[in-house]
Each structure stands twice: as C-alpha cells, then as structure tokens.
PDB file of C-alpha atoms in Angstrom:
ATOM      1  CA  UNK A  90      71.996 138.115 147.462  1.00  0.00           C
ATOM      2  CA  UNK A  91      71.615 142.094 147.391  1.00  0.00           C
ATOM      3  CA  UNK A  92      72.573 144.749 145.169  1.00  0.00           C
ATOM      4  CA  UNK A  93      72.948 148.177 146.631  1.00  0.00           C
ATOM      5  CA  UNK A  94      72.388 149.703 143.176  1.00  0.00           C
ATOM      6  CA  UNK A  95      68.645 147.873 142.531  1.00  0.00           C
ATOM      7  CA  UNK A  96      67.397 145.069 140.429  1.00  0.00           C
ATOM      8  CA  UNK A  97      68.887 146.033 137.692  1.00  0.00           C
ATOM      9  CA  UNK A  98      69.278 143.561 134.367  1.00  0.00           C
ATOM     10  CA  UNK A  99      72.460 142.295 135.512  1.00  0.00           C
ATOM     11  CA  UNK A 100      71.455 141.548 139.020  1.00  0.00           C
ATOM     12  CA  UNK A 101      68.529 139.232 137.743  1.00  0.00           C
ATOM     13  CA  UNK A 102      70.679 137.454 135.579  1.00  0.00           C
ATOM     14  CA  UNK A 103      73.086 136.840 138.085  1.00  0.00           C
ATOM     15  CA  UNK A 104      70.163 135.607 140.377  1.00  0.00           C
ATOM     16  CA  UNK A 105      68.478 133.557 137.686  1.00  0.00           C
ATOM     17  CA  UNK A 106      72.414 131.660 137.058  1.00  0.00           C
ATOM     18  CA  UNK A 107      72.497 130.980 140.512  1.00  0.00           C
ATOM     19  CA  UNK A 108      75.690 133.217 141.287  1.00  0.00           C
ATOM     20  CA  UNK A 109      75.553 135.384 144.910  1.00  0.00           C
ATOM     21  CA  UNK A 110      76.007 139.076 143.038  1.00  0.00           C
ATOM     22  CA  UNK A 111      76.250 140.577 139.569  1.00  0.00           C
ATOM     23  CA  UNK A 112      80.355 140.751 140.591  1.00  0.00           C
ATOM     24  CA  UNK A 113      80.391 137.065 138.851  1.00  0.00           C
ATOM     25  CA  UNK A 114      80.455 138.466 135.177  1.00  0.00           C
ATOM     26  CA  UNK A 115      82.925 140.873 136.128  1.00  0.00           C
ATOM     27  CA  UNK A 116      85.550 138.522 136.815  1.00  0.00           C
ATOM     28  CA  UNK A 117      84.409 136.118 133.791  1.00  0.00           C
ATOM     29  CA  UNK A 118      84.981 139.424 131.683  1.00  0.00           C
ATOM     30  CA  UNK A 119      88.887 140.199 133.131  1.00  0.00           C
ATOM     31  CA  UNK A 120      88.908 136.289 132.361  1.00  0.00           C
ATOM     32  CA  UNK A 121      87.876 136.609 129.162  1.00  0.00           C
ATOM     33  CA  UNK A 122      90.064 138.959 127.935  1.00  0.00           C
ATOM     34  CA  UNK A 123      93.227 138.356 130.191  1.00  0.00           C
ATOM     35  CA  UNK A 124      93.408 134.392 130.845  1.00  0.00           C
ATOM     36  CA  UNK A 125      94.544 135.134 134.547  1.00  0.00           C
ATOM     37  CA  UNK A 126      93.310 131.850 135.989  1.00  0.00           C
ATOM     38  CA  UNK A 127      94.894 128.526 134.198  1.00  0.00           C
ATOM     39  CA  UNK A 128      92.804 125.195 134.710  1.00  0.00           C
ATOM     40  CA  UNK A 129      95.279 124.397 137.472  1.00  0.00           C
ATOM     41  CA  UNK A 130      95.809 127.370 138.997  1.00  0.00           C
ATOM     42  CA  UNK A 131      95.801 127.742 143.052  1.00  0.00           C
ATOM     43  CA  UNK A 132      93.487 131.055 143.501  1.00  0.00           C
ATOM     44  CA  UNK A 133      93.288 133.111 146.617  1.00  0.00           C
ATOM     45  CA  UNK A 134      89.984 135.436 146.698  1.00  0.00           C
ATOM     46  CA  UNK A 135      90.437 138.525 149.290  1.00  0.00           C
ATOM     47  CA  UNK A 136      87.658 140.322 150.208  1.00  0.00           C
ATOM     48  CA  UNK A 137      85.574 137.213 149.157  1.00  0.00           C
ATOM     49  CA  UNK A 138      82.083 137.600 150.455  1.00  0.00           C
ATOM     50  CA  UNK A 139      79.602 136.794 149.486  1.00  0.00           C
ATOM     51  CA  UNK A 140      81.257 134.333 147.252  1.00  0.00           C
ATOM     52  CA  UNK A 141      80.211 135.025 143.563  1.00  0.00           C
ATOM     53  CA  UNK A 142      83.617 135.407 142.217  1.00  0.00           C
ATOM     54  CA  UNK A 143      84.379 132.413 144.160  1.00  0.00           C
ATOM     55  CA  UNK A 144      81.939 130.157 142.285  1.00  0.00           C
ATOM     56  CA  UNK A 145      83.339 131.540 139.094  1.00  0.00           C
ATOM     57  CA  UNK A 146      87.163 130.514 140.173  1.00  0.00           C
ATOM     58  CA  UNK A 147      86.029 127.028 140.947  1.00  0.00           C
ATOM     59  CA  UNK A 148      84.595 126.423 137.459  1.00  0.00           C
ATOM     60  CA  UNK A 149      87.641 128.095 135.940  1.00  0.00           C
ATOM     61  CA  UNK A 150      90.594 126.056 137.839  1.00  0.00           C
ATOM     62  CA  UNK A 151      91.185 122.069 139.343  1.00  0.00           C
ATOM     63  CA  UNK A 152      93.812 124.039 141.638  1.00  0.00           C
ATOM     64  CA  UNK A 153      92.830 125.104 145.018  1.00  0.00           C
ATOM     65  CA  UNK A 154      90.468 127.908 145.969  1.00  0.00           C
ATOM     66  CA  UNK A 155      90.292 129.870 149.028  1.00  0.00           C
ATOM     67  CA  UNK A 156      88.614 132.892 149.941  1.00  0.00           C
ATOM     68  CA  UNK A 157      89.508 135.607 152.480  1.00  0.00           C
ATOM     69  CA  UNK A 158      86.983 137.881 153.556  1.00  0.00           C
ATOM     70  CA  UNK A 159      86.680 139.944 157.188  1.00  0.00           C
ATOM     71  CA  UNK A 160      82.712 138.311 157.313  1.00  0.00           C
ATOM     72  CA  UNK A 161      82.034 134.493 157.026  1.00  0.00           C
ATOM     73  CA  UNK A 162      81.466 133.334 153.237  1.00  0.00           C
ATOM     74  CA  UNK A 163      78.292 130.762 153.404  1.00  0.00           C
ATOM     75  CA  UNK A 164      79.582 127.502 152.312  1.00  0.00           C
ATOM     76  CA  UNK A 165      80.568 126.898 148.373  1.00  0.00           C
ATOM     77  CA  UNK A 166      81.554 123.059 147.403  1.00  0.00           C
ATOM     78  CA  UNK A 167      84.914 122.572 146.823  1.00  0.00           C
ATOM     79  CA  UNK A 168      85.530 126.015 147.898  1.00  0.00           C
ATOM     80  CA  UNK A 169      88.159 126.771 151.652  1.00  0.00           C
ATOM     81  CA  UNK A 170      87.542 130.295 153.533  1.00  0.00           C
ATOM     82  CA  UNK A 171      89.151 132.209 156.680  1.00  0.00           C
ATOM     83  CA  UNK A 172      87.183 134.561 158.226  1.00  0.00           C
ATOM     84  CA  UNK A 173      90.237 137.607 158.846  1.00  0.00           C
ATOM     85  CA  UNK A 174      92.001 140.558 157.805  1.00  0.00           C
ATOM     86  CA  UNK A 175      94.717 140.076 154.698  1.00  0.00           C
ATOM     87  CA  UNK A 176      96.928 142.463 156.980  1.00  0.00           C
ATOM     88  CA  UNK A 177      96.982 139.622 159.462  1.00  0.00           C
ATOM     89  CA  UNK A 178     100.247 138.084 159.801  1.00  0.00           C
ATOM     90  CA  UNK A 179      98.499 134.987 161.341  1.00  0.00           C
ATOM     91  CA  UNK A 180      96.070 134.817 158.231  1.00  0.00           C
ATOM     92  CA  UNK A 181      99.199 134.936 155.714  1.00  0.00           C
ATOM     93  CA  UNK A 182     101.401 132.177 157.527  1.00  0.00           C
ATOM     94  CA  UNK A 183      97.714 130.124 157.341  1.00  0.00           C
ATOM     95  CA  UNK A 184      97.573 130.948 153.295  1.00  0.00           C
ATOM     96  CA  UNK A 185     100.891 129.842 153.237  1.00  0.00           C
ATOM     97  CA  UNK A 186     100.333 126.394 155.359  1.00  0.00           C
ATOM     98  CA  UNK A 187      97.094 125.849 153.679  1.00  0.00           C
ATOM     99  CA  UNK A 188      99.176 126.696 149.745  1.00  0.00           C
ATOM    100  CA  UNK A 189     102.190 125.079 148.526  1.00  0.00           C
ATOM    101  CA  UNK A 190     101.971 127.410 145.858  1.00  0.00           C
ATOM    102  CA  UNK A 191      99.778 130.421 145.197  1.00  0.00           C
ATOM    103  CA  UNK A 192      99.308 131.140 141.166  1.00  0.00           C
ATOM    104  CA  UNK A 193      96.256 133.684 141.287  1.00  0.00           C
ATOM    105  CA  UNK A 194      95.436 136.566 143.630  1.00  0.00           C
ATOM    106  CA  UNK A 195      92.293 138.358 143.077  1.00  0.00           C
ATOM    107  CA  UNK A 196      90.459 141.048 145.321  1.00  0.00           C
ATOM    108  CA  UNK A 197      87.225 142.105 144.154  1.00  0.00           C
ATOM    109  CA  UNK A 198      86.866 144.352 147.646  1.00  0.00           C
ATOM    110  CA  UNK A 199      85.988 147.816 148.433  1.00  0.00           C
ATOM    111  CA  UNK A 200      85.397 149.485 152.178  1.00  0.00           C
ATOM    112  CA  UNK A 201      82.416 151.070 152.790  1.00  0.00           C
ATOM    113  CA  UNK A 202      81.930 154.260 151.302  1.00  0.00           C
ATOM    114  CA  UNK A 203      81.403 157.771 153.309  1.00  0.00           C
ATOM    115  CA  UNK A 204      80.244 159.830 150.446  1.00  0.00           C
ATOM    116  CA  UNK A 205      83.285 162.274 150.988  1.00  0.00           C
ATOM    117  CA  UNK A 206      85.254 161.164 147.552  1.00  0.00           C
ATOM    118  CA  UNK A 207      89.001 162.153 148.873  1.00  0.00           C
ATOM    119  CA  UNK A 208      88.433 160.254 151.671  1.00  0.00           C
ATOM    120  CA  UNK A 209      87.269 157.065 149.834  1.00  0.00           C
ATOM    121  CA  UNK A 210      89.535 157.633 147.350  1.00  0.00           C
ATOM    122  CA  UNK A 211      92.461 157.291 149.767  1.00  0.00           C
ATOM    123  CA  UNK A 212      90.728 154.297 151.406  1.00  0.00           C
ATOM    124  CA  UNK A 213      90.329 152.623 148.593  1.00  0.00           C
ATOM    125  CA  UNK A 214      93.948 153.157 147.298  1.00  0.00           C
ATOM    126  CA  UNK A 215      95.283 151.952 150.609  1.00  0.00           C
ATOM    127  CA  UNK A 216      93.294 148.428 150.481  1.00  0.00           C
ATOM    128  CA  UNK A 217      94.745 148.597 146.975  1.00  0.00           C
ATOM    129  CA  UNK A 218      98.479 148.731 148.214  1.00  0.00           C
ATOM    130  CA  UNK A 219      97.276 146.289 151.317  1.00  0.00           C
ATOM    131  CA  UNK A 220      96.165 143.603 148.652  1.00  0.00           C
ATOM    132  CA  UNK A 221      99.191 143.791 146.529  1.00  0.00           C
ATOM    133  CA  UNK A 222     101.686 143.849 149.384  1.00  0.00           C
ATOM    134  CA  UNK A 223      99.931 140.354 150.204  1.00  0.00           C
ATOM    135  CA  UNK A 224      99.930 139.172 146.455  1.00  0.00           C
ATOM    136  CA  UNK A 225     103.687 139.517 146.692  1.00  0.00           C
ATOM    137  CA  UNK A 226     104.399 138.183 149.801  1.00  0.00           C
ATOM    138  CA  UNK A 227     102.238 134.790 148.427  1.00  0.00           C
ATOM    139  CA  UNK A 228     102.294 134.574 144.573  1.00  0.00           C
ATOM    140  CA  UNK A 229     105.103 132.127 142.829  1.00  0.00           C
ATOM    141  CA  UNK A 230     106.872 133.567 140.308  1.00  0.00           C
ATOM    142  CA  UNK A 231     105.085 134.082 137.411  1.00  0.00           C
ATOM    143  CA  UNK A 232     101.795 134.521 138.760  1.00  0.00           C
ATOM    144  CA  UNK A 233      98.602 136.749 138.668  1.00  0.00           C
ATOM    145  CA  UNK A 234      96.905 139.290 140.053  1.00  0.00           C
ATOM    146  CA  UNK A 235      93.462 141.282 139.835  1.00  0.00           C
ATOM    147  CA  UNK A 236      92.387 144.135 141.681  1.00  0.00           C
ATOM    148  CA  UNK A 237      89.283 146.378 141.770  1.00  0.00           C
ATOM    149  CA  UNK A 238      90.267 150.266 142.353  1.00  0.00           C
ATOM    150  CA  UNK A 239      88.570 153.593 141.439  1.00  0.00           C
ATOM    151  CA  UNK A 240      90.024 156.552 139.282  1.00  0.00           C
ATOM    152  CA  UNK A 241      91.310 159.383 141.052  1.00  0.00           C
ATOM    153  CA  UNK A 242      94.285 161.302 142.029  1.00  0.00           C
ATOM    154  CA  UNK A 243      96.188 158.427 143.910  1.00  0.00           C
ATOM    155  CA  UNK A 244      95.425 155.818 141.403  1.00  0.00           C
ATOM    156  CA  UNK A 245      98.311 156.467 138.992  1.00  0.00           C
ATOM    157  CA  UNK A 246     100.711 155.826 142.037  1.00  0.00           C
ATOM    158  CA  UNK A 247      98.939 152.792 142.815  1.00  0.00           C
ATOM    159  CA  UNK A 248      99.404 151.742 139.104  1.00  0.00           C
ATOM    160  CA  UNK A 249     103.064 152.438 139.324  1.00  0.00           C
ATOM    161  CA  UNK A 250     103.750 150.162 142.318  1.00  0.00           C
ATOM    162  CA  UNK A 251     101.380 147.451 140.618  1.00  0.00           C
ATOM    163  CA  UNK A 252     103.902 147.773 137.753  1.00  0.00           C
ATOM    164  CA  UNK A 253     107.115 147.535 139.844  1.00  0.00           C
ATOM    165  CA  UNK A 254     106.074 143.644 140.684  1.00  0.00           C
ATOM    166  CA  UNK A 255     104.626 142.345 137.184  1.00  0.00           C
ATOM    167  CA  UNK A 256     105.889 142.364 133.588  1.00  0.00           C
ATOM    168  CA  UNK A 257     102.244 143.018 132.205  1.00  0.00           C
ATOM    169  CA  UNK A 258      99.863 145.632 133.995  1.00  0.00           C
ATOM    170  CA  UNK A 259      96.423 146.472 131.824  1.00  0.00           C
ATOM    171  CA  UNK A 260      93.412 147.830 133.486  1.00  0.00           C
ATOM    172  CA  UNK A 261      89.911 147.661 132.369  1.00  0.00           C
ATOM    173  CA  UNK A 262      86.063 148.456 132.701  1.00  0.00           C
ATOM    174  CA  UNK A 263      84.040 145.686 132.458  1.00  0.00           C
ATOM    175  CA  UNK A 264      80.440 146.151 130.960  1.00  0.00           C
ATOM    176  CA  UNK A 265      78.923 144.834 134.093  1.00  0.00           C
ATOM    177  CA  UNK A 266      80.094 147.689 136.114  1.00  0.00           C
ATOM    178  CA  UNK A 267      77.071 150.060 136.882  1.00  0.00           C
ATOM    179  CA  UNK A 268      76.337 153.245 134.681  1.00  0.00           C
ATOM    180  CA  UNK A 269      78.306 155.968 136.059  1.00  0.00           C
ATOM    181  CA  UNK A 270      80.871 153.967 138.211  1.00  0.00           C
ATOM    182  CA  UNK A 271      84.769 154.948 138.013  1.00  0.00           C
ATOM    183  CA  UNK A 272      85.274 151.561 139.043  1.00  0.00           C
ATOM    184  CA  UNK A 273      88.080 149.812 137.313  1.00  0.00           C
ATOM    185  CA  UNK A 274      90.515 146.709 137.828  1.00  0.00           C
ATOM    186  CA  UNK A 275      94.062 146.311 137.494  1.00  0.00           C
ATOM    187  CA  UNK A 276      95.066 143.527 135.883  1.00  0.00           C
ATOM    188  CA  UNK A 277      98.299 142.158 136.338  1.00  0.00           C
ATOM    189  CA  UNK A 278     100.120 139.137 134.904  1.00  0.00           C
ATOM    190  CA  UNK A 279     104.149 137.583 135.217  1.00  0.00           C
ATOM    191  CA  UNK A 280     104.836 138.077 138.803  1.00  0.00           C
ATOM    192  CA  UNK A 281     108.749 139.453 138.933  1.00  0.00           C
ATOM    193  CA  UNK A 282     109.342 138.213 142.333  1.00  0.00           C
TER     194      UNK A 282
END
C-alpha cells in the first residue's frame, strides 16, 4: 500500500485499520452521507485496485461484490475480480453472467496524470462518461452510482449527462481528499432506466 502524496495522517490510519489506501474513508464518507450501498446490495467496483474501497463494500452489503480493474486486485475474502477494461464488451456480458442484478456502481478511478491540466481534464471526463455508459447498461432500476471526477471546464457536461439517467445527482468533497485537490465525486441515486 502506497500513497503518491506521502505518509500523510490519513495514509497511516488507513495502514494501521488494515485497509490498502486512504481511498477507504472516502467511500465510507459518500456512504455516510448518501446511503448508496443497502445491506443487500450487489456492488460492482471499476477501477478497483488495489482494493480498499472493496473491503469497505464488503462490510457494507451481504449482496455480491466484484471489482473491475485493468491490473489484478490481490485477493479480498468474499470479494470476485476481472482483470479488463469496463469498455470491454466481453467484460460487460461477464458482469452480466456473473449478476442477476446490479444495485451499486462505483468507480473510484483516475488515468495517470501528464501534468498538462486540459489534457487530464479531458481524460478524466471521458473515463467519467465511459463509467456511466457502463452503470447504465448494468444497474436495475432504481439503483446507484458513484463516481470520482475533477472540476474543470468539461465537468458541468459530465454532470448533465449524469443527471439525464438518475432522479438524484449531488456531488461532494470528502475530507479525506488531499489539501489542494479539485477532486470531487458525483453521487447519483434512483436509476431512471
């Protein structure tokens, strides 16, 4: 377990609880506030690795949990993971083989960054979009989803099309983000179909 930003308060508490990053207490935050996971909720985690808000679904739900991540997840009990890309139509028929019924999407991703902020901006946005395009194609109706973006010039579109598919859309900062960030999530519950 690494942190790209340092040992930082967070970090060690996340260590010294056992969970894989600091990411953990951001989803028991949106959680928190938002109830988006119900006790027996089936959860699917994109951009999983390396697992932390995976350990936090499985304490939250009874329901199924899988992750998705592009890099093998290291083994969680009770936890299922496919190595692949969400855009994958091989990986969604496999959610959908592997899930009667999808409640909960959540993706807690980001690409790597460049350092040149239009371009990751746009990058960003457009796993956005990728995410929630597979959160449709999966959720029932009446489900939820989460979703870590950035602020910037694309994100009101993004929020827009996030609103098209779900009654309620909120976003939120969690305290756990780092100092600085302009990281934020999009929470969105009551899938329209």
């Amino acid at each position: 377990m690494g942190s790209q930003w340092g040992y930082d308060k967070t970090y060690m508490r996340a260590k010294q609880e056992g969970y894989r990053s600091r990411a953990a207490y951001k989803l028991l935050e949106i959680q928190n506030k938002f109830a988006i996971i119900r006790p027996d909720d089936n959860v699917v985690d994109l951009g999983a690795a390396p697992g932390s808000w995976l350990q936090v679904e499985r304490t939250l739900t009874d329901g199924r949990v899988l992750g998705i991540d592009l890099n093998p997840i290291a083994d969680l009990d009770g936890v299922e993971t496919i190595a692949g890309d969400l855009n994958d139509p091989d990986i969604l028929a496999e959610v959908k083989s592997l899930l009667d019924v999808v409640s909960v999407v959540v993706c807690d991703a980001a690409p790597k960054l460049s350092g040149h902020k239009t371009y990751d901006q746009a990058r960003i946005i457009e796993l956005n979009e990728q995410a929630l395009m597979f959160a449709c194609r999966v959720l029932k109706q009446g489900g939820n989803f989460a979703v870590k973006s950035f602020q910037g010039t694309d994100f009101p579109e993004l929020y827009a099309m996030t609103k098209e598919h779900f009654y309620s859309v909120k976003t939120m900062m969690t305290r756990s983000t780092r100092k600085g960030s302009t990281e934020l999530y999009i929470v969105a519950k009551n899938f329209n179909g």
